[in-house]
Amino acid sequence: MVDERIIGIIGGMGVDSTLDLMKKILDATAVETEQDHIHLVVDFNPKIPDRTACIVAGGPSPAPAICRSIKTVTEAGADLILIPCNTAHFFFDELQASTTTQILHMVRCCAEWTFEHYGKGAKIGLLATTGTVKSRLYENELGDLGLEVLLPEPSEQESLMEAIYGPAGIKMGCLDGPAAETVVNLGRKLLNRGACAILPGCTEPGLALNDVDFPVINPVAILARKAVREVKGGP
Amino acid sequence: MVDERIIGIIGGMGVDSTLDLMKKILDATAVETEQDHIHLVVDFNPKIPDRTACIVAGGPSPAPAICRSIKTVTEAGADLILIPCNTAHFFFDELQASTTTQILHMVRCCAEWTFEHYGKGAKIGLLATTGTVKSRLYENELGDLGLEVLLPEPSEQESLMEAIYGPAGIKMGCLDGPAAETVVNLGRKLLNRGACAILPGCTEPGLALNDVDFPVINPVAILARKAVREVKGGP
């Protein structure tokens, strides 16, 4: 099996979700020898300004730094680009305009997959940063396909943000413990309110939902499988 | 905390060991916010020809492809380079000669750490690919510091190679099961023969020795900690 296409990954937003995407690409690739795996080029820059702080609080835009990462991976040969940060997709048009190389739109890929698997009218429980919620990224993409989004109550959304950004939060590497429990409990609440599945619309809550006993729509896994199909072919 | 140094990683040899190094760099970095993490640039090219096949069986040299990866990460701004593949260090002089950017020599870093912690005359059990064993990489670096290497018997070395390269081997992503058990059992045998610690001199056996109840010298962890100290300062 020979393929020379290179996947570029704009990493570091956040740090664990980048490793999660790389692992999921490996898992999604059928190989006979190690050499069958896909060539990746990863610019892992955790110093990119926080996306939610920009959208919610008027902090500095992350777009210029993300564009520099895009330039780095395209100069290194990437011919397909992935950004494993949902919130960064708020800036998608600006990012795609900076390059002729295709960026797979993670939120759109996920909305299309959800439509195919749950159908029009389905209610999807969204656990995402306040930045992603306010940006209406998932509501717009899912809404365009006739799907409905259920959100946590405002106080629940605050506890979710603490679980992501707090000192014992998932961005600090705390993948076991109270932060992860908060995410799982919020998921159960949305299911009780009528959601047919939980969509972690931010990569950190997704990390807390890898081994739960309810339906989870994982955008990083969907992106990984779609990217591998684009590069390797197959259904 | 501001630092602009970038660590370049020559990845894909093997695929899991690259993720292991990235995770260990994250673990070794003291952070208050995600932005405190170190900027990494990773050329993850699993298509680099197999190192052991070159050393043992006269297969194509991986050095030209590794030099291309080095060029990629230096052009992307790397000012310190790590190669999380022990066997690739057989070609170290040729690789370092291709760039003015410092490559941290994983095998030498590990030998120095081992000397500091176990002292002259200590016997170290080596579990490595036949390529690494034949290259005498660890025997030379440890021997220069007065340490002794214990190796598996030839038939044991064959079973180790199967555990690494076989269809249900660690390079195929089989981190639980018989391949990992083989590695652990070989470690116990070397300890029974007088080794004071086991050194997985190949990143794959190292992955199988992350949670064992005997002393393990992990070159990837030693390399990660040394690289973080170089970039961030500290002891």
XYZ file of C-alpha atoms in Angstrom:
470
model
C 0.000 0.000 0.000
C 1.621 3.269 -1.059
C 0.270 6.689 -0.430
C 2.196 9.895 -0.234
C -0.529 12.220 1.018
C 0.314 13.999 4.231
C -2.200 15.083 6.867
C -1.380 18.346 8.628
C -2.625 18.747 12.190
C -2.981 22.138 13.864
C -2.328 20.957 17.406
C -1.964 22.208 20.939
C -5.608 23.383 21.210
C -5.807 21.606 23.620
C -2.798 19.488 24.206
C -4.560 16.221 25.057
C -7.093 16.485 22.254
C -4.225 16.595 19.753
C -2.842 13.306 21.082
C -6.396 11.943 21.039
C -6.789 12.805 17.336
C -3.412 11.263 16.459
C -4.347 8.072 18.344
C -7.729 7.927 16.618
C -6.087 8.326 13.188
C -3.796 5.389 14.021
C -6.787 3.341 15.227
C -8.773 4.148 12.065
C -5.976 3.112 9.702
C -5.858 -0.491 8.463
C -2.209 -1.516 8.389
C -0.145 -4.592 7.682
C 3.151 -2.977 8.611
C 3.969 0.183 10.488
C 4.963 1.799 7.190
C 1.276 1.652 6.088
C 0.393 4.363 8.613
C -0.272 7.863 7.326
C 2.427 10.533 7.318
C 1.348 13.337 9.666
C 2.862 16.759 10.211
C 1.844 18.295 13.510
C 2.403 21.885 14.555
C 1.630 21.574 18.244
C 1.497 25.155 19.514
C -0.210 25.457 22.920
C 0.679 29.175 22.946
C -2.133 30.008 20.519
C -4.428 32.449 22.394
C -7.471 30.854 24.023
C -10.386 30.655 21.589
C -13.192 30.954 24.138
C -11.534 33.991 25.809
C -11.588 35.701 22.409
C -15.226 34.898 21.587
C -16.684 35.487 25.049
C -14.461 38.172 26.546
C -12.925 39.992 23.593
C -9.442 38.534 24.162
C -6.834 38.472 21.387
C -7.824 36.565 18.257
C -6.172 33.170 17.831
C -6.592 33.370 14.041
C -3.187 34.885 13.140
C -1.341 32.210 15.178
C -3.484 29.448 13.697
C -2.739 30.763 10.198
C 0.980 30.580 10.992
C 0.516 26.927 12.012
C -1.349 26.283 8.768
C 1.571 27.799 6.848
C 4.007 25.584 8.794
C 2.219 22.332 7.978
C 1.550 23.222 4.333
C 5.203 24.156 3.828
C 6.032 20.776 5.365
C 3.900 19.119 2.678
C 0.446 18.728 4.218
C -2.297 18.400 1.624
C -5.205 17.982 4.024
C -5.520 19.882 7.294
C -7.295 18.976 10.545
C -7.907 21.236 13.544
C -8.852 19.187 16.642
C -10.436 22.170 18.432
C -14.131 22.803 17.908
C -14.029 26.389 19.126
C -11.300 27.273 16.619
C -13.864 26.533 13.885
C -15.528 29.850 14.788
C -12.677 31.346 12.721
C -12.938 28.720 9.953
C -13.614 31.022 6.982
C -10.632 33.223 7.844
C -8.429 30.138 8.301
C -9.503 28.455 5.057
C -9.029 31.760 3.200
C -5.366 31.747 4.269
C -4.558 28.571 2.315
C -5.462 26.694 -0.866
C -5.067 23.416 1.046
C -8.355 21.843 2.151
C -9.188 22.088 5.850
C -11.716 19.430 6.903
C -14.406 21.301 8.887
C -14.751 19.139 12.028
C -18.089 20.619 13.101
C -19.645 20.189 9.648
C -18.293 16.612 9.316
C -19.817 15.836 12.716
C -23.181 17.414 11.847
C -23.362 15.393 8.610
C -22.526 12.156 10.431
C -25.140 12.922 13.111
C -27.804 13.594 10.471
C -26.976 10.294 8.752
C -27.177 8.328 12.025
C -29.972 10.029 13.970
C -32.075 11.694 11.235
C -34.035 14.926 10.962
C -35.692 16.217 14.152
C -33.422 14.321 16.558
C -32.463 16.174 19.729
C -28.725 16.223 20.464
C -27.311 17.182 23.877
C -24.374 19.552 23.455
C -21.551 19.772 26.009
C -19.206 22.498 24.823
C -17.283 25.556 25.975
C -19.326 28.723 26.440
C -17.356 30.066 23.479
C -18.605 27.274 21.232
C -22.160 27.607 22.606
C -22.219 31.393 22.101
C -20.740 31.026 18.626
C -23.711 28.758 17.762
C -21.264 26.607 15.760
C -23.081 23.334 16.394
C -26.569 24.851 16.543
C -26.076 26.329 13.077
C -24.511 23.251 11.460
C -26.962 20.809 13.080
C -29.891 23.219 12.575
C -29.136 23.477 8.842
C -29.761 19.715 8.664
C -32.968 19.874 10.730
C -31.530 18.644 14.026
C -32.218 20.243 17.393
C -29.666 21.105 20.100
C -30.295 20.721 23.858
C -28.008 22.807 26.082
C -27.251 22.653 29.840
C -28.881 25.258 32.098
C -26.688 28.371 32.706
C -25.492 27.157 36.144
C -24.709 23.733 34.643
C -22.773 25.430 31.832
C -20.686 27.202 34.488
C -19.841 23.915 36.189
C -18.896 22.480 32.782
C -16.505 25.393 32.165
C -14.932 24.775 35.587
C -14.508 21.096 34.688
C -12.694 22.118 31.489
C -10.681 25.168 32.581
C -10.472 24.892 36.401
C -7.232 24.136 38.269
C -8.312 20.478 38.508
C -9.835 20.593 35.030
C -9.375 18.495 31.945
C -7.115 21.051 30.220
C -4.741 20.600 33.175
C -4.576 16.874 32.378
C -7.056 15.756 35.063
C -8.840 13.089 33.045
C -9.948 11.051 36.058
C -11.789 12.490 39.013
C -14.401 15.168 39.717
C -14.011 17.104 36.449
C -14.747 14.014 34.366
C -17.638 13.082 36.698
C -19.186 16.522 36.185
C -19.141 16.009 32.423
C -20.698 12.534 32.669
C -23.451 13.766 35.035
C -24.316 16.684 32.739
C -24.603 14.216 29.872
C -27.076 12.089 31.832
C -29.172 15.177 32.619
C -29.481 16.103 28.944
C -30.464 12.516 28.080
C -33.159 12.679 30.789
C -34.439 15.870 29.149
C -34.923 14.129 25.806
C -31.571 14.076 24.039
C -30.958 10.882 22.053
C -27.187 11.289 22.214
C -24.527 13.523 23.769
C -22.207 15.508 21.543
C -19.058 16.766 23.266
C -18.690 19.907 21.150
C -15.361 20.637 22.736
C -12.546 18.116 22.741
C -12.012 18.169 26.522
C -15.485 16.916 27.554
C -15.036 14.352 24.774
C -12.020 12.949 26.612
C -14.240 12.396 29.683
C -16.830 10.516 27.610
C -14.603 7.848 26.052
C -15.998 5.009 28.213
C -19.602 5.768 29.172
C -22.733 3.637 28.840
C -24.789 6.132 26.809
C -24.626 7.244 23.139
C -21.841 9.738 22.466
C -21.131 11.468 19.171
C -17.383 12.002 19.102
C -16.344 14.733 16.622
C -12.646 13.851 16.914
C -13.302 10.209 16.029
C -15.573 11.236 13.120
C -12.894 13.634 11.843
C -10.171 10.985 12.168
C -12.175 8.385 10.216
C -13.108 10.870 7.496
C -9.499 12.031 7.123
C -8.239 8.441 6.843
C -10.898 7.711 4.164
C -9.853 10.839 2.226
C -6.206 9.774 2.239
C -6.519 5.991 1.978
C -9.820 5.642 0.110
C -12.494 3.168 1.192
C -16.049 3.612 2.509
C 6.147 32.072 31.824
C 7.300 32.869 28.304
C 9.501 30.703 26.186
C 9.734 30.606 22.475
C 11.965 27.580 22.019
C 10.457 24.862 19.880
C 11.166 21.140 20.239
C 11.224 19.190 16.992
C 10.252 15.524 17.135
C 11.232 13.038 14.449
C 8.189 10.784 14.808
C 6.589 7.704 13.362
C 9.414 5.359 14.443
C 7.303 3.763 15.890
C 3.934 5.377 15.865
C 2.999 4.690 19.497
C 6.370 5.673 20.889
C 5.965 9.126 19.338
C 2.671 9.638 21.174
C 4.344 8.274 24.309
C 7.136 10.879 24.059
C 4.643 13.718 23.467
C 2.602 12.605 26.497
C 5.734 12.356 28.641
C 6.799 15.885 27.608
C 3.360 17.171 28.670
C 3.635 15.257 31.966
C 7.121 16.638 32.638
C 6.111 20.276 32.043
C 4.928 22.340 35.020
C 2.067 24.505 33.790
C -0.426 26.966 35.202
C -2.323 27.406 31.951
C -2.357 25.379 28.777
C -0.315 28.128 27.096
C 2.662 27.252 29.363
C 3.144 23.978 27.479
C 6.046 23.723 25.064
C 5.609 24.335 21.336
C 6.378 21.087 19.499
C 6.769 20.432 15.793
C 6.347 16.782 14.892
C 7.172 15.194 11.560
C 5.420 11.870 12.028
C 6.582 9.767 9.079
C 5.925 6.038 9.580
C 7.169 5.423 6.022
C 10.810 5.787 7.063
C 12.473 2.440 6.246
C 12.756 0.036 9.181
C 15.933 0.648 11.159
C 16.490 -2.922 12.324
C 15.968 -4.323 8.801
C 18.789 -2.043 7.627
C 21.243 -2.932 10.393
C 20.537 -6.689 10.515
C 19.569 -7.565 6.948
C 21.106 -4.853 4.774
C 17.780 -3.202 3.972
C 17.606 0.388 2.709
C 19.084 3.000 5.045
C 16.567 5.114 6.927
C 19.089 7.957 7.245
C 18.089 9.980 4.138
C 14.409 9.972 5.155
C 15.274 10.889 8.755
C 17.435 13.760 7.455
C 14.422 15.012 5.451
C 12.348 14.960 8.648
C 15.092 16.875 10.439
C 15.004 19.474 7.641
C 11.210 19.709 7.971
C 11.237 20.386 11.709
C 14.166 22.809 11.595
C 12.518 24.777 8.789
C 9.419 24.877 11.004
C 11.509 26.498 13.741
C 12.729 23.619 15.923
C 15.846 24.479 17.907
C 16.200 21.179 19.745
C 15.500 17.795 18.151
C 14.384 14.495 19.688
C 14.212 11.105 17.994
C 12.064 8.653 20.018
C 13.566 5.576 18.350
C 16.608 3.975 19.956
C 17.627 2.035 16.872
C 17.685 5.218 14.776
C 20.558 6.390 16.985
C 22.781 3.891 15.155
C 22.819 6.583 12.447
C 23.259 9.467 14.925
C 26.525 10.935 13.591
C 25.182 11.076 10.040
C 21.933 12.689 11.304
C 23.646 15.271 13.499
C 26.006 16.130 10.633
C 22.993 17.067 8.501
C 21.986 19.967 10.776
C 23.447 22.643 13.031
C 20.486 22.169 15.399
C 21.259 20.063 18.472
C 19.836 16.539 18.509
C 19.579 15.159 22.045
C 21.146 11.669 21.926
C 18.527 9.524 23.671
C 20.848 6.556 24.282
C 23.610 8.748 25.745
C 21.130 10.678 27.946
C 19.845 7.366 29.223
C 23.323 5.948 29.888
C 24.272 9.084 31.854
C 21.074 8.910 33.925
C 21.677 5.197 34.596
C 25.251 5.844 35.726
C 24.056 8.602 38.091
C 21.361 6.356 39.623
C 22.947 2.891 39.652
C 26.691 3.660 39.640
C 29.741 1.982 38.130
C 29.664 -1.799 37.794
C 25.870 -2.126 37.912
C 24.377 -4.771 35.635
C 21.538 -3.536 33.437
C 19.135 -5.909 31.632
C 18.608 -4.770 28.043
C 15.418 -5.532 26.108
C 15.885 -4.136 22.621
C 15.488 -4.982 18.949
C 18.131 -7.242 17.472
C 19.159 -4.190 15.452
C 19.891 -2.217 18.605
C 21.607 -5.203 20.237
C 23.807 -5.868 17.182
C 24.633 -2.175 16.875
C 25.933 -2.313 20.479
C 24.406 1.157 20.989
C 23.621 0.636 24.663
C 26.581 -1.636 25.360
C 28.954 1.046 24.101
C 27.326 4.008 25.851
C 26.811 2.131 29.146
C 30.199 0.408 28.840
C 31.953 3.788 28.441
C 30.612 4.666 31.898
C 31.622 1.337 33.451
C 28.200 -0.322 33.440
C 27.543 -3.876 32.301
C 24.763 -5.060 29.979
C 22.864 -8.361 30.401
C 21.134 -9.639 27.252
C 18.428 -12.294 26.721
C 19.512 -15.695 25.350
C 19.270 -15.962 21.512
C 15.926 -17.843 21.617
C 14.569 -15.290 24.080
C 15.732 -12.478 21.783
C 13.736 -14.128 18.968
C 10.580 -14.170 21.081
C 11.180 -10.519 21.949
C 11.394 -9.630 18.249
C 8.118 -11.478 17.632
C 6.530 -9.520 20.478
C 7.644 -6.273 18.840
C 7.218 -7.011 15.126
C 4.773 -9.948 14.965
C 1.207 -9.683 13.646
C -0.034 -9.393 17.264
C 3.004 -7.343 18.241
C 3.408 -3.982 19.920
C 4.168 -2.155 16.652
C 0.707 -3.270 15.494
C -0.797 -1.492 18.509
C -1.238 -4.634 20.653
C -0.238 -3.118 23.994
C -2.230 -5.586 26.086
C -1.965 -9.335 25.772
C 0.671 -11.954 25.007
C 3.217 -9.600 23.378
C 3.360 -7.406 26.471
C 3.476 -10.496 28.721
C 6.482 -11.799 26.794
C 8.335 -8.565 27.447
C 7.506 -8.563 31.164
C 8.582 -12.209 31.546
C 11.888 -11.573 29.783
C 12.472 -8.665 32.159
C 11.941 -10.929 35.176
C 14.405 -13.472 33.771
C 17.152 -10.857 33.415
C 16.514 -9.642 36.973
C 16.830 -13.241 38.195
C 20.188 -13.430 36.389
C 21.536 -10.449 38.310
C 20.312 -7.295 36.584
C 19.442 -4.478 38.999
C 17.068 -2.840 36.526
C 15.551 -3.426 33.083
C 16.285 -1.005 30.282
C 13.859 -1.206 27.349
C 16.337 -0.130 24.718
C 13.612 0.006 22.123
C 10.516 2.124 22.616
C 8.058 -0.739 22.036
C 9.144 -2.973 24.938
C 9.139 0.247 26.981
C 5.408 0.624 26.304
C 4.859 -2.841 27.796
C 6.815 -1.919 30.948
C 4.898 1.199 32.004
C 3.187 -0.483 34.989
C 5.400 -3.245 36.343
C 6.591 -3.949 39.868
C 10.327 -4.006 39.102
C 12.855 -1.223 38.331
C 12.631 0.020 34.757
C 14.887 2.613 33.135
C 12.723 4.393 30.582
C 14.805 6.191 27.920
C 11.753 8.030 26.524
C 10.878 9.460 29.950
C 14.524 10.411 30.573
C 14.680 12.123 27.172
C 11.385 13.962 27.788
C 12.515 15.282 31.175
C 15.912 16.360 29.845
C 14.321 18.166 26.877
C 11.869 19.998 29.141
C 14.742 21.094 31.409
C 16.714 22.339 28.370
C 13.778 24.435 27.187
C 12.255 25.556 30.496
C 15.295 25.531 32.769
C 15.196 23.966 36.244
C 17.012 20.997 37.811
